[in-house]
PDB file of C-alpha atoms in Angstrom:
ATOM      1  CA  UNK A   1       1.472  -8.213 -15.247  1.00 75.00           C
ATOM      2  CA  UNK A   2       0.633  -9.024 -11.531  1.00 79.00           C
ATOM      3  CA  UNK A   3      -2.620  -8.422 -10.717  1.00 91.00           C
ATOM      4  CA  UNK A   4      -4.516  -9.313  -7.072  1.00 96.00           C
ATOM      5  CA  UNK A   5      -8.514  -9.270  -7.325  1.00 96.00           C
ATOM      6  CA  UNK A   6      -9.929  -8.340  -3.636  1.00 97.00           C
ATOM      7  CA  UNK A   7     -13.658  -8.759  -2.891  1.00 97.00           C
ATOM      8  CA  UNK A   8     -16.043  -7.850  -1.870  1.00 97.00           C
ATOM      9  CA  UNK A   9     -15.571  -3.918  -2.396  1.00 96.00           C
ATOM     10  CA  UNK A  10     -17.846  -2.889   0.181  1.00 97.00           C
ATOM     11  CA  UNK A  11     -19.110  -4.654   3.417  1.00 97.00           C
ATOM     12  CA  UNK A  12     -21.269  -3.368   6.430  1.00 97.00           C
ATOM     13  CA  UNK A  13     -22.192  -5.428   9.059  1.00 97.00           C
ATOM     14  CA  UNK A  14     -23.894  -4.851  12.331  1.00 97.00           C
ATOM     15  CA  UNK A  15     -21.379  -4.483  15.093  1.00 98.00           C
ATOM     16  CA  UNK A  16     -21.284  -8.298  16.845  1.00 98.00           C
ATOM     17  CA  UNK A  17     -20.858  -9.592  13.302  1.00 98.00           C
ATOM     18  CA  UNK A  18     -18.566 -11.364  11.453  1.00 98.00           C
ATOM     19  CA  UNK A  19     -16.461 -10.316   8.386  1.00 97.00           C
ATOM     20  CA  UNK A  20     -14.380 -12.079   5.631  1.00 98.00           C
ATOM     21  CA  UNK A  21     -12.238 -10.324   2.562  1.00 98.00           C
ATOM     22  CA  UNK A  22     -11.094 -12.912  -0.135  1.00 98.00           C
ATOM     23  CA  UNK A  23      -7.775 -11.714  -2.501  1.00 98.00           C
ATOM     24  CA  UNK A  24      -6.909 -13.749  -5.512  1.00 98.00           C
ATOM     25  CA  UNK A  25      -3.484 -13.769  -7.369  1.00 96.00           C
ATOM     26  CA  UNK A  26      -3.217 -14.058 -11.142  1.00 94.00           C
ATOM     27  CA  UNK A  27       0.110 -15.458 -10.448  1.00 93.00           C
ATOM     28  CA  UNK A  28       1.782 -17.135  -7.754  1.00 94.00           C
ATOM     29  CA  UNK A  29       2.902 -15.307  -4.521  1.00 93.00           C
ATOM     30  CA  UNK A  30       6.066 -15.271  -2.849  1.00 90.00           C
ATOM     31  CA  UNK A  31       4.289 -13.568  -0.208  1.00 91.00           C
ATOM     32  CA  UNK A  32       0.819 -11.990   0.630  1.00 95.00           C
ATOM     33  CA  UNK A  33       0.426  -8.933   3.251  1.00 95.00           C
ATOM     34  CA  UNK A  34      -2.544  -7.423   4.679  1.00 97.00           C
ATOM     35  CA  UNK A  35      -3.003  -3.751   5.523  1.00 96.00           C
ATOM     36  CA  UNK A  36      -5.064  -1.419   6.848  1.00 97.00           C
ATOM     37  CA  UNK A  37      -5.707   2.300   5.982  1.00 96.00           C
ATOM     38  CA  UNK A  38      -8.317   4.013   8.764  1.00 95.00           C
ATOM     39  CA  UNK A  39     -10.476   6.810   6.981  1.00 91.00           C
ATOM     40  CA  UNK A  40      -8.287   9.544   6.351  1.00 89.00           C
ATOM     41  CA  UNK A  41      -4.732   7.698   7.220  1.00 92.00           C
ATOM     42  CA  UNK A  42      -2.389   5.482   5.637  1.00 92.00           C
ATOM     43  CA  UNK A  43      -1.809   1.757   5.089  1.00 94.00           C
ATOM     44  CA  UNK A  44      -1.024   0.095   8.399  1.00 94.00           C
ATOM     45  CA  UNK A  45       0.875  -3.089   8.210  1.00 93.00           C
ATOM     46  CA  UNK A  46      -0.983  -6.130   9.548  1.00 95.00           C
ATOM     47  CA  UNK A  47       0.421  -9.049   8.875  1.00 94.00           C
ATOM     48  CA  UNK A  48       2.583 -11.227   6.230  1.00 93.00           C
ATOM     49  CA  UNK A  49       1.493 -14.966   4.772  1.00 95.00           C
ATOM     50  CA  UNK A  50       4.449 -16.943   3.010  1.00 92.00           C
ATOM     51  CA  UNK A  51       3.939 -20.466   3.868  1.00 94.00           C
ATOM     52  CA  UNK A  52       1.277 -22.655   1.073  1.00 96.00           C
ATOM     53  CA  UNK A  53      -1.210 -23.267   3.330  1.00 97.00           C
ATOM     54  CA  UNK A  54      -0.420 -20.955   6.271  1.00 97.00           C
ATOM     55  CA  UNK A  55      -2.643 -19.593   9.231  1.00 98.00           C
ATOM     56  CA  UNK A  56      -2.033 -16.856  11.338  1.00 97.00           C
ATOM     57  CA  UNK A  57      -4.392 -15.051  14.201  1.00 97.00           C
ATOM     58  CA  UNK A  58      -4.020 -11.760  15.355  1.00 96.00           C
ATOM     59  CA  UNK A  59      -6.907 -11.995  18.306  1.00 97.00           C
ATOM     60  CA  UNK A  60      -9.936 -11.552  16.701  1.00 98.00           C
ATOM     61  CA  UNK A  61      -8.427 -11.727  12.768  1.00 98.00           C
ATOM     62  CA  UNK A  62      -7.958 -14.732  11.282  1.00 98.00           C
ATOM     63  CA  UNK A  63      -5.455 -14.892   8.180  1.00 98.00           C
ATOM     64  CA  UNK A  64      -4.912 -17.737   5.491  1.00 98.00           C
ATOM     65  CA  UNK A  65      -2.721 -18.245   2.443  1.00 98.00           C
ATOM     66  CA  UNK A  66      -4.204 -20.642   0.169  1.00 97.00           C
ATOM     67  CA  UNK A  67      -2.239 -23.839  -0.765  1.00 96.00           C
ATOM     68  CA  UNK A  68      -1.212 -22.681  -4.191  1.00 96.00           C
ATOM     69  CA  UNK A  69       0.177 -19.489  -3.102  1.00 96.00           C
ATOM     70  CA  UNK A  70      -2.396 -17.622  -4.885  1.00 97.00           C
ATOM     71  CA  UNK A  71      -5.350 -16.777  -3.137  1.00 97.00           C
ATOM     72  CA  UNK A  72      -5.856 -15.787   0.670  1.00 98.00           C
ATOM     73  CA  UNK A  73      -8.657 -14.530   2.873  1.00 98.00           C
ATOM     74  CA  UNK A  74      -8.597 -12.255   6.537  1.00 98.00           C
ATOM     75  CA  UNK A  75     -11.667 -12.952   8.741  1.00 98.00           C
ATOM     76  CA  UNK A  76     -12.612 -11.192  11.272  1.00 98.00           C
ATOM     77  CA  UNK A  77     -14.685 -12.318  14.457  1.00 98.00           C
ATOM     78  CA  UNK A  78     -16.921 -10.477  15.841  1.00 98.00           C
ATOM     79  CA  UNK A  79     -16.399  -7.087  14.178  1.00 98.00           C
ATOM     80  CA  UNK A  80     -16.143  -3.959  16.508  1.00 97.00           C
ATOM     81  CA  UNK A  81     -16.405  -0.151  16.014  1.00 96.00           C
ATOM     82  CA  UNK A  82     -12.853   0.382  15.714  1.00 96.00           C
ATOM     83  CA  UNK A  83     -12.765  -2.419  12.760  1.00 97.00           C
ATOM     84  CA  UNK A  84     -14.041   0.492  10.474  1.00 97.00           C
ATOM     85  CA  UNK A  85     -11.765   0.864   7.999  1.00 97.00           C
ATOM     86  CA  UNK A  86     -10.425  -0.173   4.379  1.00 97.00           C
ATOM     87  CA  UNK A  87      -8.519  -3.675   4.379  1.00 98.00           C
ATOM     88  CA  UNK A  88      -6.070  -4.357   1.704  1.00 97.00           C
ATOM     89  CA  UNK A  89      -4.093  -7.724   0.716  1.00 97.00           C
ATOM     90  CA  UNK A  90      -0.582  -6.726  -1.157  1.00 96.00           C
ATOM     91  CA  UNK A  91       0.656  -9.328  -3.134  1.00 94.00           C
ATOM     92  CA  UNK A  92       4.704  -9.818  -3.667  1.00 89.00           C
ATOM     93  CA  UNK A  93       6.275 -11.615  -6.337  1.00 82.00           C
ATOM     94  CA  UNK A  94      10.476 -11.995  -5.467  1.00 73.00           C
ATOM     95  CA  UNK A  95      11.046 -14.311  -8.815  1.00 68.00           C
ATOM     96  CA  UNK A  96      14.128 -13.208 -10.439  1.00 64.00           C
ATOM     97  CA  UNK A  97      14.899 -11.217  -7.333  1.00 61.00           C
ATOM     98  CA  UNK A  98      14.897  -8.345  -8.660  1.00 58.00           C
ATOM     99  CA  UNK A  99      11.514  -7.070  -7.134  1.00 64.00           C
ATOM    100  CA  UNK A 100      11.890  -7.294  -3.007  1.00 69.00           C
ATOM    101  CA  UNK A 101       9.783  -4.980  -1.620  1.00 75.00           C
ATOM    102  CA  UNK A 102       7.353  -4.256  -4.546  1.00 84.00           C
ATOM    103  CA  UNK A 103       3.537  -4.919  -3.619  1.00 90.00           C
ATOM    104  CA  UNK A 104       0.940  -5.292  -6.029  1.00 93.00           C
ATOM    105  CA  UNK A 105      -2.618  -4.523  -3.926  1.00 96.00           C
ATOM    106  CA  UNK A 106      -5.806  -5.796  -4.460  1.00 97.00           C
ATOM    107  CA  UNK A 107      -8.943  -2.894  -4.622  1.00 96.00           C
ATOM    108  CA  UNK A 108      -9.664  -3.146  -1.102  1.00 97.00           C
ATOM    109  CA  UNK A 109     -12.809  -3.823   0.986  1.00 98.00           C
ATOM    110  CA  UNK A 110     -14.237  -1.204   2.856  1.00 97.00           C
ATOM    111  CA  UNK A 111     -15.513  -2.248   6.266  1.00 98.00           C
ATOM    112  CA  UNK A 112     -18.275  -0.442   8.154  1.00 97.00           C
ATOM    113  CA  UNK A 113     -19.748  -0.922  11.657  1.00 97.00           C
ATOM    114  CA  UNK A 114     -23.518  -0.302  12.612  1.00 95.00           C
ATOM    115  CA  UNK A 115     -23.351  -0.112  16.674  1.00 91.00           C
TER     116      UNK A 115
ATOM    117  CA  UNK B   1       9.963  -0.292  11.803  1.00 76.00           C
ATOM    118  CA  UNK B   2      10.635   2.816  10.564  1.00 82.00           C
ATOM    119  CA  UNK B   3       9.483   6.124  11.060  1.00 90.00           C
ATOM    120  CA  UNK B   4       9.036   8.132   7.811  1.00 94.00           C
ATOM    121  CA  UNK B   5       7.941  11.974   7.133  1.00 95.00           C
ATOM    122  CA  UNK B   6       6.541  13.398   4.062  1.00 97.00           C
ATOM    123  CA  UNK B   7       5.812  16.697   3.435  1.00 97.00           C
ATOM    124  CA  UNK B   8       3.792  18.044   2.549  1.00 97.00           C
ATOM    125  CA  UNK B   9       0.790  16.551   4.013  1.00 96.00           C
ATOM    126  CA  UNK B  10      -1.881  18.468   1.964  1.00 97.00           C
ATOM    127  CA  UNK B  11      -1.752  21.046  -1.467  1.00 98.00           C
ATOM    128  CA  UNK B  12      -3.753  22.615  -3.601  1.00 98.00           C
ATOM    129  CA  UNK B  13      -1.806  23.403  -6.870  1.00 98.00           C
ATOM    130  CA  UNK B  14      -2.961  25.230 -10.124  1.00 98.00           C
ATOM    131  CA  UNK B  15      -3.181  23.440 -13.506  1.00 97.00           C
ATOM    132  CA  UNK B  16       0.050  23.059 -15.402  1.00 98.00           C
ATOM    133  CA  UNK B  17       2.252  23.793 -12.068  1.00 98.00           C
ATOM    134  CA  UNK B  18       4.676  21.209 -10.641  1.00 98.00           C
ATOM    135  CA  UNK B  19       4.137  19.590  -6.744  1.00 98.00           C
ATOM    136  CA  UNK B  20       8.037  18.285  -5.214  1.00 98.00           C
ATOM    137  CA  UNK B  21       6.772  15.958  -2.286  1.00 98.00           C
ATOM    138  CA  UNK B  22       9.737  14.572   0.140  1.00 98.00           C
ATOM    139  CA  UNK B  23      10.320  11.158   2.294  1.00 97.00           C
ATOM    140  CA  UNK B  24      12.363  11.189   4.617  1.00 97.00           C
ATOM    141  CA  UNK B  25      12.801   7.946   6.996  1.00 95.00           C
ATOM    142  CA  UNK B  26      14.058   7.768   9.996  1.00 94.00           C
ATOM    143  CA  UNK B  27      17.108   4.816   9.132  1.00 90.00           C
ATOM    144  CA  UNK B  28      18.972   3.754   6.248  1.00 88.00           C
ATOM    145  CA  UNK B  29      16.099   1.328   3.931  1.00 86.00           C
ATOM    146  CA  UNK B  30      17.104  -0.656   1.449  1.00 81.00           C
ATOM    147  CA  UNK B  31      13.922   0.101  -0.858  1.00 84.00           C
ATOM    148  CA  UNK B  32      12.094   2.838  -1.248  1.00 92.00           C
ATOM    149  CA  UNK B  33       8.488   2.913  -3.683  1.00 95.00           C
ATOM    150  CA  UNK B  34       6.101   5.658  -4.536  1.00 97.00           C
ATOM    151  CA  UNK B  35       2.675   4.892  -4.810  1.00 97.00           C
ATOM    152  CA  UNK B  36      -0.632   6.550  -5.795  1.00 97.00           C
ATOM    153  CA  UNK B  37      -3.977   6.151  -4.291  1.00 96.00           C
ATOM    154  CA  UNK B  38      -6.670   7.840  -5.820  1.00 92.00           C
ATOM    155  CA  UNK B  39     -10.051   8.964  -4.255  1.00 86.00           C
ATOM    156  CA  UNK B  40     -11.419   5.716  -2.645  1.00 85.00           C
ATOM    157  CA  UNK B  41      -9.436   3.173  -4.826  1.00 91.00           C
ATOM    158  CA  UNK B  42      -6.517   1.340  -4.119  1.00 94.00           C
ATOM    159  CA  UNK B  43      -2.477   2.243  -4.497  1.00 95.00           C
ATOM    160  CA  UNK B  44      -0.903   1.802  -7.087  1.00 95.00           C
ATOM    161  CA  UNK B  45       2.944   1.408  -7.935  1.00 95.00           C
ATOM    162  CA  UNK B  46       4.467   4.275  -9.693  1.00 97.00           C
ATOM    163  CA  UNK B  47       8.116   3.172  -9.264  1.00 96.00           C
ATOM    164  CA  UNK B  48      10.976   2.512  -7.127  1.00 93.00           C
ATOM    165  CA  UNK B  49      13.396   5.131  -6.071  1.00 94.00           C
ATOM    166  CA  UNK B  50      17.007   3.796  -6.573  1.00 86.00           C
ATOM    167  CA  UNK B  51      19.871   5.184  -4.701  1.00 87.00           C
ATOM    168  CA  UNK B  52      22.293   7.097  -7.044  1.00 83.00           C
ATOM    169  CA  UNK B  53      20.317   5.791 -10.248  1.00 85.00           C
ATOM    170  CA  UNK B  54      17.510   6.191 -12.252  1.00 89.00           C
ATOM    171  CA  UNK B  55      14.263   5.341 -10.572  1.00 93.00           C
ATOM    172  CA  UNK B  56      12.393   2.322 -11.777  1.00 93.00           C
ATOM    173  CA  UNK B  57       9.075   3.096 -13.426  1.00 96.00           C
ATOM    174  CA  UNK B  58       5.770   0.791 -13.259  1.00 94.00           C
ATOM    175  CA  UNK B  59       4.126   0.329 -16.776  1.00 93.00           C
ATOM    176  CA  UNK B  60       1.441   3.843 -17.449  1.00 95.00           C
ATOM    177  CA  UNK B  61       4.250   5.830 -15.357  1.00 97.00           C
ATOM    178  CA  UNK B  62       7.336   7.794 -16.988  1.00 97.00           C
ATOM    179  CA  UNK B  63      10.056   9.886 -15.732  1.00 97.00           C
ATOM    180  CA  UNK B  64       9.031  13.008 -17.001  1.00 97.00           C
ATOM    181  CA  UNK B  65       5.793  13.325 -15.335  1.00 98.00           C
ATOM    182  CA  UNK B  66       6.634  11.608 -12.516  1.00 98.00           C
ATOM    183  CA  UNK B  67      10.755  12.663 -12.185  1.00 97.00           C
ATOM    184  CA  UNK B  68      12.173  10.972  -8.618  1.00 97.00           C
ATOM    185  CA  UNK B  69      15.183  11.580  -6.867  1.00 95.00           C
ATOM    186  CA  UNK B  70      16.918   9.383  -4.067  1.00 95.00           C
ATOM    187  CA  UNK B  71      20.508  11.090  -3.121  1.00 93.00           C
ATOM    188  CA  UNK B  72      21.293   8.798  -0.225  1.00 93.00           C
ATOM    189  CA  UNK B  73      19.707   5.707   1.661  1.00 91.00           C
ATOM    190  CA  UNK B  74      16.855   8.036   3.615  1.00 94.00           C
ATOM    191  CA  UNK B  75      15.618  10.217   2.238  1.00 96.00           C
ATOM    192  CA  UNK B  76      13.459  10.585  -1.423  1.00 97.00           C
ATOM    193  CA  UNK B  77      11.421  13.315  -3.806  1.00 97.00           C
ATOM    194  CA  UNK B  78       8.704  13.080  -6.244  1.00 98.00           C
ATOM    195  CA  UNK B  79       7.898  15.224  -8.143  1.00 98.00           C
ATOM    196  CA  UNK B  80       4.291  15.356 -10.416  1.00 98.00           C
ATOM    197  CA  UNK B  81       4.951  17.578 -12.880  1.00 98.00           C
ATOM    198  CA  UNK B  82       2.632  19.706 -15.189  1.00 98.00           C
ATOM    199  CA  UNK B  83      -0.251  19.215 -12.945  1.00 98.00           C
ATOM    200  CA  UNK B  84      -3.732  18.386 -14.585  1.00 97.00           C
ATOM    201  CA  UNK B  85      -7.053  17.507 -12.653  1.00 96.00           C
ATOM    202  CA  UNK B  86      -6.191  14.115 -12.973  1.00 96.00           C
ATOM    203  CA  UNK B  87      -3.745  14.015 -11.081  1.00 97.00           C
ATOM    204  CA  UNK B  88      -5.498  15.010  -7.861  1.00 97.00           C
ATOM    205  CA  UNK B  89      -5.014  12.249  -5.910  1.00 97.00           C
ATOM    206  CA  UNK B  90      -2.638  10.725  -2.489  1.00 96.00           C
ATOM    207  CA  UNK B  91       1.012   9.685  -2.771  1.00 98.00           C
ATOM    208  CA  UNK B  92       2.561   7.889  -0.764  1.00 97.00           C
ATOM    209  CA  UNK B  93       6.109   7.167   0.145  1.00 96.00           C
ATOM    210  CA  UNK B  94       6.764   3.231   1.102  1.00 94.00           C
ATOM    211  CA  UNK B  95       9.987   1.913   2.792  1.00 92.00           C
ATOM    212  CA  UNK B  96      11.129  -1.489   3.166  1.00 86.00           C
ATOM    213  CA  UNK B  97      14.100  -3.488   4.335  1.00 78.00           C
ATOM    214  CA  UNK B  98      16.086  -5.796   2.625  1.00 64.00           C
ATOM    215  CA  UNK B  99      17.502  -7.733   6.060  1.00 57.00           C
ATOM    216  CA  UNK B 100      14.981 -10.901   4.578  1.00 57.00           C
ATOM    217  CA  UNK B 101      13.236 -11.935   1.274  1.00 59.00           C
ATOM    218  CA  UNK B 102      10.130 -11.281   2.910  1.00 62.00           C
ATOM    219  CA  UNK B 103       9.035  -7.991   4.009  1.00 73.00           C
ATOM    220  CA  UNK B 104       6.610  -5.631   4.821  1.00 83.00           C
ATOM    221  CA  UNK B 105       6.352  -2.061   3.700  1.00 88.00           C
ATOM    222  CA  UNK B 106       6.038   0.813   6.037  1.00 90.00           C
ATOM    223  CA  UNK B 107       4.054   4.021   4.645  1.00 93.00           C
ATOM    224  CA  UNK B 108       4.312   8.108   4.821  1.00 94.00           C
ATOM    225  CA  UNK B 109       1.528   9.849   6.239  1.00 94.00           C
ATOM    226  CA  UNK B 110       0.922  10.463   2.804  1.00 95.00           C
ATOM    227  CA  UNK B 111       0.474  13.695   0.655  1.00 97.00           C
ATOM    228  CA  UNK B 112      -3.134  14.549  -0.565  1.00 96.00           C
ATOM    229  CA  UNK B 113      -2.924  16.598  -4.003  1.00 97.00           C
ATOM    230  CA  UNK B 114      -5.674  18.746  -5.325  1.00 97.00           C
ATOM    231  CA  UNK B 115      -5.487  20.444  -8.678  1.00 98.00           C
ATOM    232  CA  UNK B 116      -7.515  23.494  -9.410  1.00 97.00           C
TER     233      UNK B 116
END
């Protein structure tokens, strides 16, 4: 099946720093989404890659979807405080089209902030 | 967007019991998932709740541990049945909406099992 390798599991950086979280695909995406779940909440919704090769920036984030549909990376300038938390990428796979909706995550990197 | 509840938020539950947790969103979705996240890792699929069918179970996941219901377009149950240590962990409810191919998903509050 599916599967969506995320590193690196853990990362702390001193606030001021930067951040990047790589995601690779055993299989090629229709999609890729990024979440993020604050200590004690749930997955919030980020932002959604579809295009080979696509870029997206969300202020200080910085999204890509690599050219074969199968890997992508979310930097993130600068990190601040209120970065803490754990980021996911969520893979989808609509071939067939029998599976809309269905995410396969990766294991997550959990970001912490030294002030 | 959507707005989802699921209850309950938090339970402690003895060995061999059964935990019924709902979803209920806030509009008609077209898809509906469970997931499972245990302590510190990531979620994983159990299955998708079909309207007026069976639910679809993920590979590792069957219907009689995991039973799910889905009467009408809003609103969904798991149920974790015969509860063992094991299966101390958060599930979450997951909507989405079919209006484009490409979606994103839109998560309960969550409900964070312990088993005793």
């Amino acid at each position: 099946g599916q599967q969506v390798m995320q590193i690196p599991q853990y990362q702390h950086v001193q606030e001021g720093e930067d951040f990047t979280t790589y995601c690779n695909s055993s299989t090629t995406l229709s999609n890729i989404q990024w979440y993020k779940q604050r200590p004690g909440g749930h997955p919030v919704f980020l932002i959604q890659l579809v295009k080979s090769g696509e870029v997206k920036k969300q202020k200080r984030l910085t999204f890509q979807f690599g050219e074969a549909k199968k890997n992508s990376s979310l930097h993130i300038t600068a990190t601040q405080t209120t970065d803490v938390g754990t980021y996911f990428c969520a893979g989808a796979n609509h071939a067939g089209g029998t599976s809309y909706g269905k995410l396969t995550f990766g294991q997550g990197t959990i970001l912490t902030v030294h002030p | 967007s959507a707005v989802i509840s699921q209850k309950p938020s938090r339970d402690i539950c003895q060995r061999g019991t059964s935990l019924t947790i709902q979803c209920q969103v806030d509009s008609q979705v077209t898809m509906m998932f469970w997931y499972r996240q245990q302590p510190g890792q990531s979620l994983t699929l159990i299955a998708t709740a079909n309207q007026g069918s069976e639910a679809t179970y993920e590979s590792g996941f069957v219907i009689d541990k995991f039973p799910i219901s889905r009467p009408n377009l809003t609103f969904s149950t798991l149920t974790v049945s015969n509860l063992s240590p094991e299966d101390s962990s958060i599930y979450l409810c997951s909507v989405s909406f079919r209006l484009r191919a490409n979606t994103e998903a839109f998560f309960g509050q969550g409900t964070r099992l312990t088993v005793v």
